[in-house]
PDB file of C-alpha atoms in Angstrom:
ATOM      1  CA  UNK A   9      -9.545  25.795 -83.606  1.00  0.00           C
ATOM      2  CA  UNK A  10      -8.129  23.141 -81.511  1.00  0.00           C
ATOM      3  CA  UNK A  11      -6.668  21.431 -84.794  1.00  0.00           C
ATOM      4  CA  UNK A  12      -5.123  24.659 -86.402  1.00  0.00           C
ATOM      5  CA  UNK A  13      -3.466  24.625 -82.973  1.00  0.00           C
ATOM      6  CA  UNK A  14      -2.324  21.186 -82.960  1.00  0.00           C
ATOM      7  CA  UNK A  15      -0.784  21.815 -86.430  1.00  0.00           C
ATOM      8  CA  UNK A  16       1.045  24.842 -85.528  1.00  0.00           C
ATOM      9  CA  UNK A  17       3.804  24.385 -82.175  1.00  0.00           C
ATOM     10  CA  UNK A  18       4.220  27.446 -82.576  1.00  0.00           C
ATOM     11  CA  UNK A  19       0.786  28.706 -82.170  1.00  0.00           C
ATOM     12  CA  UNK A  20       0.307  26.705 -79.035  1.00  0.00           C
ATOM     13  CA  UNK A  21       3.460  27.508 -77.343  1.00  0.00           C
ATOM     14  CA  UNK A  22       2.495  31.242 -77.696  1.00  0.00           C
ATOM     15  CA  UNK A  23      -0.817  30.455 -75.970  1.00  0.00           C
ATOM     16  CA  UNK A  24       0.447  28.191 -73.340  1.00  0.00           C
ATOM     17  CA  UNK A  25       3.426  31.090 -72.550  1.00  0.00           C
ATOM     18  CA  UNK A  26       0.075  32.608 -70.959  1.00  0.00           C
ATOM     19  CA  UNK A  27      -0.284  29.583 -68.669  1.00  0.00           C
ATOM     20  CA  UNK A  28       0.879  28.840 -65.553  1.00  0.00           C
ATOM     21  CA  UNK A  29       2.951  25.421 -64.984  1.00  0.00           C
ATOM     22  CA  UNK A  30       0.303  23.659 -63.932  1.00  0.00           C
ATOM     23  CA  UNK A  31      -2.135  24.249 -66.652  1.00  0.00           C
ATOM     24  CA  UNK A  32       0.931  23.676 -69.658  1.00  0.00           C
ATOM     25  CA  UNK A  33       0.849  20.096 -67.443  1.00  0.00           C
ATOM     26  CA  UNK A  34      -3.051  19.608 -67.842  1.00  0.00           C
ATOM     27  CA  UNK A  35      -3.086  20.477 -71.660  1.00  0.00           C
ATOM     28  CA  UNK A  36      -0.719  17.445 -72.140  1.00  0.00           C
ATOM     29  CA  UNK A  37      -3.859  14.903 -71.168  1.00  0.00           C
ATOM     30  CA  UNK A  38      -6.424  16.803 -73.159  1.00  0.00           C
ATOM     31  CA  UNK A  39      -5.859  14.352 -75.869  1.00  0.00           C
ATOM     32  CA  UNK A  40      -2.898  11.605 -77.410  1.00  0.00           C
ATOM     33  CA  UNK A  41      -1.988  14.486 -80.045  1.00  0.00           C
ATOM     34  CA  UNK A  42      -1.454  17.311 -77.069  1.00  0.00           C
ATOM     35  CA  UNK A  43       0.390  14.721 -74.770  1.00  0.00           C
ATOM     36  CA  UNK A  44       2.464  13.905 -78.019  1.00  0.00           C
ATOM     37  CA  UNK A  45       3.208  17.592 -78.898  1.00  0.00           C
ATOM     38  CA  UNK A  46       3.889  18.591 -75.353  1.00  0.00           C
ATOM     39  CA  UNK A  47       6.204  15.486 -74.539  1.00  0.00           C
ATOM     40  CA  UNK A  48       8.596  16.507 -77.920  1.00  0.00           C
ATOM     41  CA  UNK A  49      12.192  17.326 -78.106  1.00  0.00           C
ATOM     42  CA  UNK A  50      10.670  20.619 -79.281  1.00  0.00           C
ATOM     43  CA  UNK A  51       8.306  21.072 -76.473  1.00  0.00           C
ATOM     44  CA  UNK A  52      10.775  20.566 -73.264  1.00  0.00           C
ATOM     45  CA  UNK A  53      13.848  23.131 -74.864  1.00  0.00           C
ATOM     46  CA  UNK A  54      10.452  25.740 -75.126  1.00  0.00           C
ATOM     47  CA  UNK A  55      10.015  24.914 -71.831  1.00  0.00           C
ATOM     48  CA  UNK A  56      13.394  25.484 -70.831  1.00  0.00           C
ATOM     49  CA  UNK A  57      13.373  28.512 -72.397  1.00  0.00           C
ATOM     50  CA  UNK A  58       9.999  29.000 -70.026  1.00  0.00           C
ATOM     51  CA  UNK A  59      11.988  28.417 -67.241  1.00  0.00           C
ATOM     52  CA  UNK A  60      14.593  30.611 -68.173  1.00  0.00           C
ATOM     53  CA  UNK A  61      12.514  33.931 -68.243  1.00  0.00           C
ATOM     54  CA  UNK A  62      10.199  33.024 -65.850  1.00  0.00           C
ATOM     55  CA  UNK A  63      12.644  31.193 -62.667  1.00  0.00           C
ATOM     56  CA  UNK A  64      15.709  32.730 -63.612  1.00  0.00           C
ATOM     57  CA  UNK A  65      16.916  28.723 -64.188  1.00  0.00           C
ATOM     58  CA  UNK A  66      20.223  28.902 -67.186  1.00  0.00           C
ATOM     59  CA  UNK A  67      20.314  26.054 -68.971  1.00  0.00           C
ATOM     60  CA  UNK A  68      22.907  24.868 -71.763  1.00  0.00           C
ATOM     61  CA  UNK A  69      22.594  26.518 -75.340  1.00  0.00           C
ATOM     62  CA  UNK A  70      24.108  23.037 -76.722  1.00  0.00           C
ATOM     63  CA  UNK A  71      22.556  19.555 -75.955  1.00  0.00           C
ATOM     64  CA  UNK A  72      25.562  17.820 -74.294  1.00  0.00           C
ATOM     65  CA  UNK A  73      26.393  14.009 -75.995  1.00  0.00           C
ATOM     66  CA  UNK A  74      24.413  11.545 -74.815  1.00  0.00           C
ATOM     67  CA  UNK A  75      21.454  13.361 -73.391  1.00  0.00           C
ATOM     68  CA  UNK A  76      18.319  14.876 -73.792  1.00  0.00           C
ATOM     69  CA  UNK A  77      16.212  18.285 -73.452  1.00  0.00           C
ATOM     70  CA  UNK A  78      14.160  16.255 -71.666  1.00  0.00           C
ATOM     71  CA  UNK A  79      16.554  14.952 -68.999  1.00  0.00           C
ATOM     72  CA  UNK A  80      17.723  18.842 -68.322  1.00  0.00           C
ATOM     73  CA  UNK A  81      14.564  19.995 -67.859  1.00  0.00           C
ATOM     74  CA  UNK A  82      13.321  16.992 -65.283  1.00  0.00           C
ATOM     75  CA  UNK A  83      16.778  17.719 -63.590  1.00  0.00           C
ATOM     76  CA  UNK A  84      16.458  22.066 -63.862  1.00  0.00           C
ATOM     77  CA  UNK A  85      12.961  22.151 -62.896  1.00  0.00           C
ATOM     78  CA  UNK A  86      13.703  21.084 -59.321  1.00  0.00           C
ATOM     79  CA  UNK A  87      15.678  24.379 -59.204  1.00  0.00           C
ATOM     80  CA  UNK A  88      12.759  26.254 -60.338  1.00  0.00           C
ATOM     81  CA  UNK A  89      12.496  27.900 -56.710  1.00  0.00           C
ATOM     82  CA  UNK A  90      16.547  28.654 -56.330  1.00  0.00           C
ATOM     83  CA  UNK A  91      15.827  32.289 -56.687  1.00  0.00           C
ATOM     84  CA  UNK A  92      13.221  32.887 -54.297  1.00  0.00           C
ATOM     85  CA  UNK A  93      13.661  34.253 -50.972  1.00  0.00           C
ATOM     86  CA  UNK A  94      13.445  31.608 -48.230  1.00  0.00           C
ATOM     87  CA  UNK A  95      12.989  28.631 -50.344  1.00  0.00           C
ATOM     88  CA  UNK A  96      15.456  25.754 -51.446  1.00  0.00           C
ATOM     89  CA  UNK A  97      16.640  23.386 -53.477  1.00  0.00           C
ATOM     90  CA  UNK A  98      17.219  19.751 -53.082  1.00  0.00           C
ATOM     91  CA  UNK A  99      20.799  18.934 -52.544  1.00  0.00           C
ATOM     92  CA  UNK A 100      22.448  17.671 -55.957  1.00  0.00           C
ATOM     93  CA  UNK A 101      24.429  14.336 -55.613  1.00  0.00           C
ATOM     94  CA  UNK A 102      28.183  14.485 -55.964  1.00  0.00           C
ATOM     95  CA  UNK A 103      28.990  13.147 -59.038  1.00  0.00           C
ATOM     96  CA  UNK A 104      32.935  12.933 -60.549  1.00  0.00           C
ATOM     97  CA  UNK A 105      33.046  12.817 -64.039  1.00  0.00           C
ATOM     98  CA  UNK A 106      36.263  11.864 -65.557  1.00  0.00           C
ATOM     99  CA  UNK A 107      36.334  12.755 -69.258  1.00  0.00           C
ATOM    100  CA  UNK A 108      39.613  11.739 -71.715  1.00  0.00           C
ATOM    101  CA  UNK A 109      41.480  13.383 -74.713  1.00  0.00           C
ATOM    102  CA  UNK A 110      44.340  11.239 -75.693  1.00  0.00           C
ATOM    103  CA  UNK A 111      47.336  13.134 -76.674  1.00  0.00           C
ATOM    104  CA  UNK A 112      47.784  12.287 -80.733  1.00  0.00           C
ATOM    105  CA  UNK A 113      49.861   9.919 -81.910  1.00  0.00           C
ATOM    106  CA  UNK A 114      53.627  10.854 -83.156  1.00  0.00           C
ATOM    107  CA  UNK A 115      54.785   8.765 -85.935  1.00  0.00           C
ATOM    108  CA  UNK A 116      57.948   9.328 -84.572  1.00  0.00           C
ATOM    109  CA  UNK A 117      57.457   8.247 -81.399  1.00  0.00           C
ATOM    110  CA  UNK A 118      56.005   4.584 -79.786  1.00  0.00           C
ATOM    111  CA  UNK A 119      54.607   4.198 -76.453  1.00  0.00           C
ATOM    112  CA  UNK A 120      55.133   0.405 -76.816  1.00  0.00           C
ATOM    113  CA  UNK A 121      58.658   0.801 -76.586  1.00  0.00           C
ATOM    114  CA  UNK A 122      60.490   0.574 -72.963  1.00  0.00           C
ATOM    115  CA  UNK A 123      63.597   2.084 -71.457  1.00  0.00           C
ATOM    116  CA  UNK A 124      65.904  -0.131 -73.369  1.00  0.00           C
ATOM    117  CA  UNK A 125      64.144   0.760 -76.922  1.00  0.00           C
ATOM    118  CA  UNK A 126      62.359  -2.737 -77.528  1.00  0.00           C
ATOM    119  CA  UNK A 127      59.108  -3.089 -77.697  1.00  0.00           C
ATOM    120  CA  UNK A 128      57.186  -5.268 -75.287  1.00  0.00           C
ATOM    121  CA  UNK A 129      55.630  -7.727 -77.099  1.00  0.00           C
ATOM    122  CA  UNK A 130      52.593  -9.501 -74.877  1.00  0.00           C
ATOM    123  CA  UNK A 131      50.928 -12.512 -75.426  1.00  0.00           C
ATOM    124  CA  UNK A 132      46.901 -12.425 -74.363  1.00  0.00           C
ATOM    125  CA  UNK A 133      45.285 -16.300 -73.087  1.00  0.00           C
ATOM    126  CA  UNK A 134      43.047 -17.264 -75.923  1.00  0.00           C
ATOM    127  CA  UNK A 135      39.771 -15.724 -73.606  1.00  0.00           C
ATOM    128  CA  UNK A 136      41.422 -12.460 -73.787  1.00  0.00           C
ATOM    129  CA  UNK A 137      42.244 -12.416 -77.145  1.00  0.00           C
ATOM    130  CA  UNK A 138      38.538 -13.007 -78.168  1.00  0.00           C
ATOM    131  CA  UNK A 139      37.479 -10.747 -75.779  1.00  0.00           C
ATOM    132  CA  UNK A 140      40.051  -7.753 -77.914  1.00  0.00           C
ATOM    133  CA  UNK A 141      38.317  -9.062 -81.218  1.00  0.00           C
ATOM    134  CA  UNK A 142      34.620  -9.175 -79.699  1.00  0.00           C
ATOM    135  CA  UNK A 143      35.112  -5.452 -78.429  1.00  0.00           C
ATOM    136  CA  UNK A 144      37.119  -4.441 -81.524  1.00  0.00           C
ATOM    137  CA  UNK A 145      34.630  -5.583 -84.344  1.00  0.00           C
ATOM    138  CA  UNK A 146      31.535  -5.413 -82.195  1.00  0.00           C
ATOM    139  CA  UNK A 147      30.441  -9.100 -81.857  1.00  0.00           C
ATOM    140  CA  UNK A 148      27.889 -10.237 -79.625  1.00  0.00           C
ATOM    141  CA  UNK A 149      29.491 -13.672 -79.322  1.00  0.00           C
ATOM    142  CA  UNK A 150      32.968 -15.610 -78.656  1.00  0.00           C
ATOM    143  CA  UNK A 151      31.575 -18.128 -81.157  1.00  0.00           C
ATOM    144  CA  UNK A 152      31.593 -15.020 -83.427  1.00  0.00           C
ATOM    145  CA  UNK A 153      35.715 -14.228 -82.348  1.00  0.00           C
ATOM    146  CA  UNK A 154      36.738 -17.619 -82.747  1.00  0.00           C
ATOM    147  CA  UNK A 155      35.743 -17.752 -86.486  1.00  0.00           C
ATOM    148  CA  UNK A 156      37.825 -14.405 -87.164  1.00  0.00           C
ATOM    149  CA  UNK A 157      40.861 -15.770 -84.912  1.00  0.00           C
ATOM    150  CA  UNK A 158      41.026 -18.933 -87.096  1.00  0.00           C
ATOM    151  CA  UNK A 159      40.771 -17.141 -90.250  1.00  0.00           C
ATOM    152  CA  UNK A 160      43.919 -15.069 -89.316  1.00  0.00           C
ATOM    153  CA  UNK A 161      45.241 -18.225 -88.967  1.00  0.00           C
ATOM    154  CA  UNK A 162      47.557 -16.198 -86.122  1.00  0.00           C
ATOM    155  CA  UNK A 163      46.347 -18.946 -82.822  1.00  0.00           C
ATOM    156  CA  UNK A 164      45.860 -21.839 -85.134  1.00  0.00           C
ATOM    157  CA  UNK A 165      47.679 -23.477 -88.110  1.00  0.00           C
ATOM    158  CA  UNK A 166      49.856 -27.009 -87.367  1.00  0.00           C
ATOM    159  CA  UNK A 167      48.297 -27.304 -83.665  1.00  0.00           C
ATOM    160  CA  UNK A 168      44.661 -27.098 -84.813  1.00  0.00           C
ATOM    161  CA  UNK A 169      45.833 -29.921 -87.647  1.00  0.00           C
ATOM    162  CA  UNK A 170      47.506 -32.082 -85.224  1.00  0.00           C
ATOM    163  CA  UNK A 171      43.922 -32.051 -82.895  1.00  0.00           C
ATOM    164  CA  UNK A 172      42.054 -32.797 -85.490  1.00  0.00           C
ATOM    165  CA  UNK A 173      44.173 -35.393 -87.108  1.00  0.00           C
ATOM    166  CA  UNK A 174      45.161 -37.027 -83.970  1.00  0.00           C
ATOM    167  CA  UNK A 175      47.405 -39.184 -86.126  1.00  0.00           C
ATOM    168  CA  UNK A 176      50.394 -36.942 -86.267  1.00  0.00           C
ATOM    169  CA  UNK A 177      53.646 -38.336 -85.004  1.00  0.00           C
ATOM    170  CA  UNK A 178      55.765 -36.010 -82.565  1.00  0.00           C
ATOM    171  CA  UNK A 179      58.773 -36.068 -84.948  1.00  0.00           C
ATOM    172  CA  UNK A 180      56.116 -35.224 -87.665  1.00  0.00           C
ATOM    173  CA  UNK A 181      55.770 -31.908 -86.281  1.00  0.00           C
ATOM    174  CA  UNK A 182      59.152 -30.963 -85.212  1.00  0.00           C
ATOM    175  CA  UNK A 183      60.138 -30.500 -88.868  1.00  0.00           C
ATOM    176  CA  UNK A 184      61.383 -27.760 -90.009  1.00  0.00           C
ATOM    177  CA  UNK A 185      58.586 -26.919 -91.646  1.00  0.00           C
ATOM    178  CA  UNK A 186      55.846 -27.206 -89.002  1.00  0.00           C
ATOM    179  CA  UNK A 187      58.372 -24.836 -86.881  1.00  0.00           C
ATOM    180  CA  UNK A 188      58.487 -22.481 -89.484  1.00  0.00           C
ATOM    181  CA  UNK A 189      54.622 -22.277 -89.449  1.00  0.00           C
ATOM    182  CA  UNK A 190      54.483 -22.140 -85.536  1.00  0.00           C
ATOM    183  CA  UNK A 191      56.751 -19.236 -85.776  1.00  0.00           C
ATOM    184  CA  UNK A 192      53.985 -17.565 -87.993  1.00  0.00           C
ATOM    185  CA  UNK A 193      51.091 -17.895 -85.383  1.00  0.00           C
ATOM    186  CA  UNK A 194      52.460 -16.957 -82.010  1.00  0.00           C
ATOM    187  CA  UNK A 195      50.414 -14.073 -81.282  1.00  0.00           C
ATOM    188  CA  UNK A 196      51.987 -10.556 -80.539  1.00  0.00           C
ATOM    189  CA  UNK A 197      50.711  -7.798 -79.261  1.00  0.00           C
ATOM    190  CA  UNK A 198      52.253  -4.256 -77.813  1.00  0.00           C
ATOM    191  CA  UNK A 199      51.721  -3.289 -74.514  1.00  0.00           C
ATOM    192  CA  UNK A 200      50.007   0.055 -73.936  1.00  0.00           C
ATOM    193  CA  UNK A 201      46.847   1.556 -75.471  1.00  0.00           C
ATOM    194  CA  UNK A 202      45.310  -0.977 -77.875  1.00  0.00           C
ATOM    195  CA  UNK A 203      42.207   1.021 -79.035  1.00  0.00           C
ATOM    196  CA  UNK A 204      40.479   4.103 -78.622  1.00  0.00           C
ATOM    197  CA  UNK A 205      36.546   4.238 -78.945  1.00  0.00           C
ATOM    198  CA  UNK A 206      35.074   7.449 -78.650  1.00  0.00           C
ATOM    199  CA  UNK A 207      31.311   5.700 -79.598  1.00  0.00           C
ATOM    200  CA  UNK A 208      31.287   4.120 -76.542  1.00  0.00           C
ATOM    201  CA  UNK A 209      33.432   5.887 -74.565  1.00  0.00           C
ATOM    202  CA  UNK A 210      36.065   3.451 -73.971  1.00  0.00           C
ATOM    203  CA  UNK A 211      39.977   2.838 -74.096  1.00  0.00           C
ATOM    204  CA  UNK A 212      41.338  -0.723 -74.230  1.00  0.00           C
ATOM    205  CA  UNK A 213      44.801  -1.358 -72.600  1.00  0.00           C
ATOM    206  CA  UNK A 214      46.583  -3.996 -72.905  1.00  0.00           C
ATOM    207  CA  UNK A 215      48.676  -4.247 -69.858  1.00  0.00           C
ATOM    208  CA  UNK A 216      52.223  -6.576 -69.629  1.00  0.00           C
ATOM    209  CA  UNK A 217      51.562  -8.112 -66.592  1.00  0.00           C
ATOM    210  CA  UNK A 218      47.211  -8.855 -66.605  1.00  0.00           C
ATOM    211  CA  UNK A 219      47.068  -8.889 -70.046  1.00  0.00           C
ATOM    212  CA  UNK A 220      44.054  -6.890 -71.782  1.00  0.00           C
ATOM    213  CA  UNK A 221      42.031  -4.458 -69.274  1.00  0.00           C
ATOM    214  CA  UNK A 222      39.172  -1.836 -70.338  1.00  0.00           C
ATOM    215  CA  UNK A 223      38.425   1.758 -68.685  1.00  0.00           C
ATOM    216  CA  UNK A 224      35.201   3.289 -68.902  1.00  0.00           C
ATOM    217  CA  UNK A 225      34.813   7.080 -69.106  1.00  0.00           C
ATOM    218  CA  UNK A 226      31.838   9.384 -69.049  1.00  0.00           C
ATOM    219  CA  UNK A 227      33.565  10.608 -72.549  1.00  0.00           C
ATOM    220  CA  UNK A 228      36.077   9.855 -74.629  1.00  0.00           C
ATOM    221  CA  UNK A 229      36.966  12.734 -77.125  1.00  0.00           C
ATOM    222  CA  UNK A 230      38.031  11.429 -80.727  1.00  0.00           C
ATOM    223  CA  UNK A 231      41.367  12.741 -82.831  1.00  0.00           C
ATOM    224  CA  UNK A 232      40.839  15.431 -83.778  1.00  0.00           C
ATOM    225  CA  UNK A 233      38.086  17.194 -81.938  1.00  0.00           C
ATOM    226  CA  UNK A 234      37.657  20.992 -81.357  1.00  0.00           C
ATOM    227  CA  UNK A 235      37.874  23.100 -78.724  1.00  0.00           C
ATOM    228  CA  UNK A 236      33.901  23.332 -78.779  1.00  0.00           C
ATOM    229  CA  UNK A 237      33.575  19.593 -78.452  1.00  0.00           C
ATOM    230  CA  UNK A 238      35.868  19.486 -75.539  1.00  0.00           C
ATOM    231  CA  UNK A 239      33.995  22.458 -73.718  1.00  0.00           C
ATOM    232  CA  UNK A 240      30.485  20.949 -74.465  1.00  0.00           C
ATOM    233  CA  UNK A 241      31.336  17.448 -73.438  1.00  0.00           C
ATOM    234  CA  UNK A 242      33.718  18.299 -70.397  1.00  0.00           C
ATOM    235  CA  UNK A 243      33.137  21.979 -68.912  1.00  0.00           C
ATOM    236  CA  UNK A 244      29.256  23.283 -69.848  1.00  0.00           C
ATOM    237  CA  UNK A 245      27.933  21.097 -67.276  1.00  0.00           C
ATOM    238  CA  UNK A 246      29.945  22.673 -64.833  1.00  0.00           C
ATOM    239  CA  UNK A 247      29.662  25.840 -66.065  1.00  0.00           C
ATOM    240  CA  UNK A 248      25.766  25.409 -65.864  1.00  0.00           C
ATOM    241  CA  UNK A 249      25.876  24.401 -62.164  1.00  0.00           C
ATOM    242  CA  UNK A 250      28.000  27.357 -61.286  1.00  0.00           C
ATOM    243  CA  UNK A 251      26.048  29.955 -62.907  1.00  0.00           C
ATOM    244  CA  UNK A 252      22.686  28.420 -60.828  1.00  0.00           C
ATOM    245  CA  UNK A 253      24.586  28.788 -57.808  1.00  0.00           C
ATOM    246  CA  UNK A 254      26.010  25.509 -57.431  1.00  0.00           C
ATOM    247  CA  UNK A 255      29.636  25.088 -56.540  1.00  0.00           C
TER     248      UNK A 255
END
């Protein structure tokens, strides 16, 4: 019987919905295959399902990004006495959560542009600039940066040649020539917002005056994203909270 039940979820949830809390906890160390079934993604949205009917508890009908059934359940199941009479809950930590939708971009408009209509061309130090290309491409090393940077060929060119030579004359690389090429490889960037990743959550801004600067936020919505996606990464949490009697 026991392995017709362990094939079936389904079977044993229906038994266990007979159970009390603490017996669904003891039928998790009856054996490896019970703790597995009963530690599944699975097994805790049953259970907050469980806690649902029998605590009164609401819980999300979508899994927010970056989170578990799991992690709801651990954090829900301390509410499990909100409704009765005389009992209470531990207080819940203020936390702010500051989520971002960028506006889209208008071709016909440039925020790198200032009052005078000219863009404002920046210039990062050589650490920052392989700090844009690390966080841009994903690299897990400057070493890494510094081998894209001289490919571009945009830091590098006649000054690299003259360290390496060590032979060239000053007049030899004030010709016209050489200036022509240094005129190629002076970096320039746009101040303003650089990138956008919604992966990790993160905006890169290159600023005028400290050069390139990174904000963290508990989500960064992509372009374009739906209104669902904004309500399920911004408001449900709230909306969860408030509807368990949380303000």
């Amino acid at each position: 019987i026991g392995k017709h039940v362990l094939g079936d979820e389904g079977l044993l949830f229906a038994i266990l919905v007979f159970c009390d809390e603490s017996d669904r906890r003891n039928c998790s160390i009856l054996s490896k295959s019970h703790n597995a079934l009963l530690n599944s993604h699975v097994s805790f949205r049953w259970r907050l399902e469980r806690l649902h009917i029998e605590k009164g508890i609401y819980f999300p009908p979508r899994l927010p990004a970056k989170c578990t059934w799991k992690l709801i359940f651990l954090e829900l199941y301390q509410c499990r006495h909100l409704w009765v009479e005389g009992s209470s809950c531990p207080p819940k930590k203020i936390n702010i959560s500051v989520c971002l939708r960028a506006k889209p971009k208008d071709v016909t408009e440039s925020s790198s542009y200032n009052h005078s209509g000219r863009s404002t061309a920046v210039t990062l130090p050589l650490h920052q600039r392989l700090a844009l290309i690390r966080m841009s491409r994903n690299l897990e090393s400057n070493r890494q940066a510094l081998q894209i940077l001289k490919t571009q060929g945009r830091w590098f060119g006649t000054k690299r040649t003259e360290i390496n030579q060590n032979n060239l004359s000053v007049e030899s690389i004030e010709t016209p020539e050489h200036k022509q090429a240094d005129q190629r490889v002076v970096p320039s960037l746009s101040s303003g917002i650089h990138s956008i990743d919604p992966i990790n959550d993160r905006v890169i801004v290159i600023d005028p005056t400290k050069g390139l600067r990174g904000f963290q936020f508990e989500k960064v919505m992509p372009d374009p994203c739906s209104q669902q996606y904004v309500y399920v990464a911004s408001a449900m949490k709230l909306v969860t909270d408030f509807i368990n009697g949380f303000n």
